[in-house]
Amino acid sequence: MPGMGTDIYGFIECRWNRWLDEDDRRWHGAIDLAHLYNGRCYAAFGSLFGVRDTASFRPLADHRGLPSDVSREAQADSDAPGASWITWAELVAADWEEVANEVDECVHEYRRNPDGTWEMHGRNSGLARFAELSGVDDPHDLYRAGRTYAEGTEWPDGDRLFRIGRLRRKDAVPDSEWGSVWSVMRTLADLHGDEGVRLVVWFDG
């Protein structure tokens, strides 16, 4: 259906890194992703799994399909489209400072820290104020200012700043949305090892 959105589903899985018998080799579904993440950020989907990529990153785990040894908890959705998986070891090794290949079509809002440095606050956030500063009043152009203005164009506004630019991978997959997922995986990795924890996902729409 045209205009239909894409949602993500999945499980964090783990298995023991010390195998006592055959059953210990099996992956177990530790927690449903829905308990930790309920967003629909296409920049994140693209950066991580190559799905609905709007930021032109090299995906970390592009359409791998479900693992052949996927946990029983995830097997019911084995025919779901866009399936992939990524281990905690791969996430730890990723370059989160990597910059996107293309300018983001969303305007970025920055806030000034107490030490004077700027920190990204959001994409297409504070749009009412951005419209006042830029003079853009067409909603289509407002949400896609990166297509109209050159990279590096800025609109200062006291202790905040609006800017056209490229995302870093860590901005495409912000801790404000994904921090709970990473926290659970990190905790499980302390017990099972970095290769003994993975995120298995699939998409709808």
PDB file of N, CA, C and O in Angstrom, residues 141-169:
ATOM      1  N   ASP A 141       8.855  21.495   2.002  1.00  0.00           N
ATOM      2  CA  ASP A 141      10.217  22.024   2.012  1.00  0.00           C
ATOM      3  C   ASP A 141      10.786  22.061   3.433  1.00  0.00           C
ATOM      4  O   ASP A 141      11.992  21.885   3.631  1.00  0.00           O
ATOM      5  N   LEU A 142       9.915  22.287   4.404  1.00  0.00           N
ATOM      6  CA  LEU A 142      10.359  22.384   5.794  1.00  0.00           C
ATOM      7  C   LEU A 142      10.938  21.057   6.276  1.00  0.00           C
ATOM      8  O   LEU A 142      11.969  21.021   6.941  1.00  0.00           O
ATOM      9  N   TYR A 143      10.276  19.967   5.930  1.00  0.00           N
ATOM     10  CA  TYR A 143      10.731  18.654   6.377  1.00  0.00           C
ATOM     11  C   TYR A 143      11.894  18.117   5.551  1.00  0.00           C
ATOM     12  O   TYR A 143      12.519  17.128   5.932  1.00  0.00           O
ATOM     13  N   ARG A 144      12.192  18.775   4.437  1.00  0.00           N
ATOM     14  CA  ARG A 144      13.271  18.317   3.554  1.00  0.00           C
ATOM     15  C   ARG A 144      14.204  19.475   3.208  1.00  0.00           C
ATOM     16  O   ARG A 144      14.599  19.655   2.052  1.00  0.00           O
ATOM     17  N   ALA A 145      14.554  20.249   4.209  1.00  0.00           N
ATOM     18  CA  ALA A 145      15.376  21.436   3.987  1.00  0.00           C
ATOM     19  C   ALA A 145      16.740  21.089   3.410  1.00  0.00           C
ATOM     20  O   ALA A 145      17.355  21.899   2.711  1.00  0.00           O
ATOM     21  N   GLY A 146      17.225  19.886   3.675  1.00  0.00           N
ATOM     22  CA  GLY A 146      18.518  19.467   3.150  1.00  0.00           C
ATOM     23  C   GLY A 146      18.546  19.339   1.647  1.00  0.00           C
ATOM     24  O   GLY A 146      19.630  19.283   1.051  1.00  0.00           O
ATOM     25  N   ARG A 147      17.387  19.279   1.018  1.00  0.00           N
ATOM     26  CA  ARG A 147      17.331  19.233  -0.436  1.00  0.00           C
ATOM     27  C   ARG A 147      17.382  20.634  -1.051  1.00  0.00           C
ATOM     28  O   ARG A 147      17.639  20.783  -2.239  1.00  0.00           O
ATOM     29  N   THR A 148      17.100  21.633  -0.227  1.00  0.00           N
ATOM     30  CA  THR A 148      17.021  23.011  -0.725  1.00  0.00           C
ATOM     31  C   THR A 148      18.281  23.808  -0.436  1.00  0.00           C
ATOM     32  O   THR A 148      18.764  24.558  -1.294  1.00  0.00           O
ATOM     33  N   TYR A 149      18.834  23.638   0.765  1.00  0.00           N
ATOM     34  CA  TYR A 149      19.974  24.441   1.197  1.00  0.00           C
ATOM     35  C   TYR A 149      21.273  23.648   1.101  1.00  0.00           C
ATOM     36  O   TYR A 149      21.294  22.425   1.253  1.00  0.00           O
ATOM     37  N   ALA A 150      22.353  24.370   0.892  1.00  0.00           N
ATOM     38  CA  ALA A 150      23.668  23.747   0.746  1.00  0.00           C
ATOM     39  C   ALA A 150      24.156  23.192   2.075  1.00  0.00           C
ATOM     40  O   ALA A 150      23.801  23.699   3.157  1.00  0.00           O
ATOM     41  N   GLU A 151      24.973  22.157   1.995  1.00  0.00           N
ATOM     42  CA  GLU A 151      25.594  21.588   3.189  1.00  0.00           C
ATOM     43  C   GLU A 151      26.380  22.665   3.931  1.00  0.00           C
ATOM     44  O   GLU A 151      27.119  23.443   3.321  1.00  0.00           O
ATOM     45  N   GLY A 152      26.195  22.734   5.238  1.00  0.00           N
ATOM     46  CA  GLY A 152      26.880  23.714   6.064  1.00  0.00           C
ATOM     47  C   GLY A 152      26.096  24.982   6.321  1.00  0.00           C
ATOM     48  O   GLY A 152      26.514  25.814   7.139  1.00  0.00           O
ATOM     49  N   THR A 153      24.942  25.144   5.665  1.00  0.00           N
ATOM     50  CA  THR A 153      24.100  26.316   5.929  1.00  0.00           C
ATOM     51  C   THR A 153      23.611  26.272   7.373  1.00  0.00           C
ATOM     52  O   THR A 153      23.154  25.229   7.851  1.00  0.00           O
ATOM     53  N   GLU A 154      23.731  27.410   8.080  1.00  0.00           N
ATOM     54  CA  GLU A 154      23.390  27.451   9.502  1.00  0.00           C
ATOM     55  C   GLU A 154      22.429  28.593   9.806  1.00  0.00           C
ATOM     56  O   GLU A 154      22.444  29.640   9.146  1.00  0.00           O
ATOM     57  N   TRP A 155      21.631  28.384  10.849  1.00  0.00           N
ATOM     58  CA  TRP A 155      20.728  29.399  11.379  1.00  0.00           C
ATOM     59  C   TRP A 155      20.948  29.470  12.888  1.00  0.00           C
ATOM     60  O   TRP A 155      20.383  28.669  13.649  1.00  0.00           O
ATOM     61  N   PRO A 156      21.805  30.385  13.376  1.00  0.00           N
ATOM     62  CA  PRO A 156      22.054  30.512  14.817  1.00  0.00           C
ATOM     63  C   PRO A 156      20.810  31.005  15.545  1.00  0.00           C
ATOM     64  O   PRO A 156      20.030  31.810  15.021  1.00  0.00           O
ATOM     65  N   ASP A 157      20.645  30.521  16.755  1.00  0.00           N
ATOM     66  CA  ASP A 157      19.485  30.913  17.565  1.00  0.00           C
ATOM     67  C   ASP A 157      19.860  30.838  19.043  1.00  0.00           C
ATOM     68  O   ASP A 157      19.381  29.986  19.782  1.00  0.00           O
ATOM     69  N   GLY A 158      20.728  31.743  19.471  1.00  0.00           N
ATOM     70  CA  GLY A 158      21.166  31.752  20.862  1.00  0.00           C
ATOM     71  C   GLY A 158      21.974  30.519  21.196  1.00  0.00           C
ATOM     72  O   GLY A 158      23.000  30.242  20.572  1.00  0.00           O
ATOM     73  N   ASP A 159      21.492  29.760  22.171  1.00  0.00           N
ATOM     74  CA  ASP A 159      22.193  28.551  22.604  1.00  0.00           C
ATOM     75  C   ASP A 159      21.769  27.318  21.822  1.00  0.00           C
ATOM     76  O   ASP A 159      22.017  26.181  22.243  1.00  0.00           O
ATOM     77  N   ARG A 160      21.130  27.527  20.693  1.00  0.00           N
ATOM     78  CA  ARG A 160      20.882  26.418  19.790  1.00  0.00           C
ATOM     79  C   ARG A 160      21.166  26.863  18.361  1.00  0.00           C
ATOM     80  O   ARG A 160      21.249  28.045  18.059  1.00  0.00           O
ATOM     81  N   LEU A 161      21.292  25.886  17.495  1.00  0.00           N
ATOM     82  CA  LEU A 161      21.721  26.134  16.136  1.00  0.00           C
ATOM     83  C   LEU A 161      21.052  25.124  15.218  1.00  0.00           C
ATOM     84  O   LEU A 161      20.961  23.941  15.546  1.00  0.00           O
ATOM     85  N   PHE A 162      20.564  25.609  14.080  1.00  0.00           N
ATOM     86  CA  PHE A 162      20.022  24.718  13.063  1.00  0.00           C
ATOM     87  C   PHE A 162      21.030  24.655  11.916  1.00  0.00           C
ATOM     88  O   PHE A 162      21.562  25.682  11.494  1.00  0.00           O
ATOM     89  N   ARG A 163      21.262  23.455  11.391  1.00  0.00           N
ATOM     90  CA  ARG A 163      22.325  23.286  10.402  1.00  0.00           C
ATOM     91  C   ARG A 163      21.971  22.183   9.414  1.00  0.00           C
ATOM     92  O   ARG A 163      21.362  21.174   9.774  1.00  0.00           O
ATOM     93  N   ILE A 164      22.363  22.393   8.159  1.00  0.00           N
ATOM     94  CA  ILE A 164      22.242  21.362   7.138  1.00  0.00           C
ATOM     95  C   ILE A 164      23.570  20.611   7.074  1.00  0.00           C
ATOM     96  O   ILE A 164      24.637  21.220   6.943  1.00  0.00           O
ATOM     97  N   GLY A 165      23.524  19.286   7.190  1.00  0.00           N
ATOM     98  CA  GLY A 165      24.774  18.532   7.187  1.00  0.00           C
ATOM     99  C   GLY A 165      24.549  17.042   7.045  1.00  0.00           C
ATOM    100  O   GLY A 165      23.449  16.584   6.748  1.00  0.00           O
ATOM    101  N   ARG A 166      25.599  16.315   7.306  1.00  0.00           N
ATOM    102  CA  ARG A 166      25.574  14.857   7.204  1.00  0.00           C
ATOM    103  C   ARG A 166      25.508  14.244   8.599  1.00  0.00           C
ATOM    104  O   ARG A 166      26.095  14.764   9.531  1.00  0.00           O
ATOM    105  N   LEU A 167      24.802  13.157   8.683  1.00  0.00           N
ATOM    106  CA  LEU A 167      24.715  12.442   9.950  1.00  0.00           C
ATOM    107  C   LEU A 167      25.989  11.650  10.218  1.00  0.00           C
ATOM    108  O   LEU A 167      26.643  11.173   9.298  1.00  0.00           O
ATOM    109  N   ARG A 168      26.327  11.504  11.490  1.00  0.00           N
ATOM    110  CA  ARG A 168      27.257  10.477  11.909  1.00  0.00           C
ATOM    111  C   ARG A 168      26.432   9.226  12.224  1.00  0.00           C
ATOM    112  O   ARG A 168      25.253   9.325  12.546  1.00  0.00           O
ATOM    113  N   ARG A 169      27.075   8.083  12.140  1.00  0.00           N
ATOM    114  CA  ARG A 169      26.318   6.849  12.387  1.00  0.00           C
ATOM    115  C   ARG A 169      25.666   6.868  13.767  1.00  0.00           C
ATOM    116  O   ARG A 169      24.537   6.409  13.939  1.00  0.00           O
TER     117      ARG A 169
END
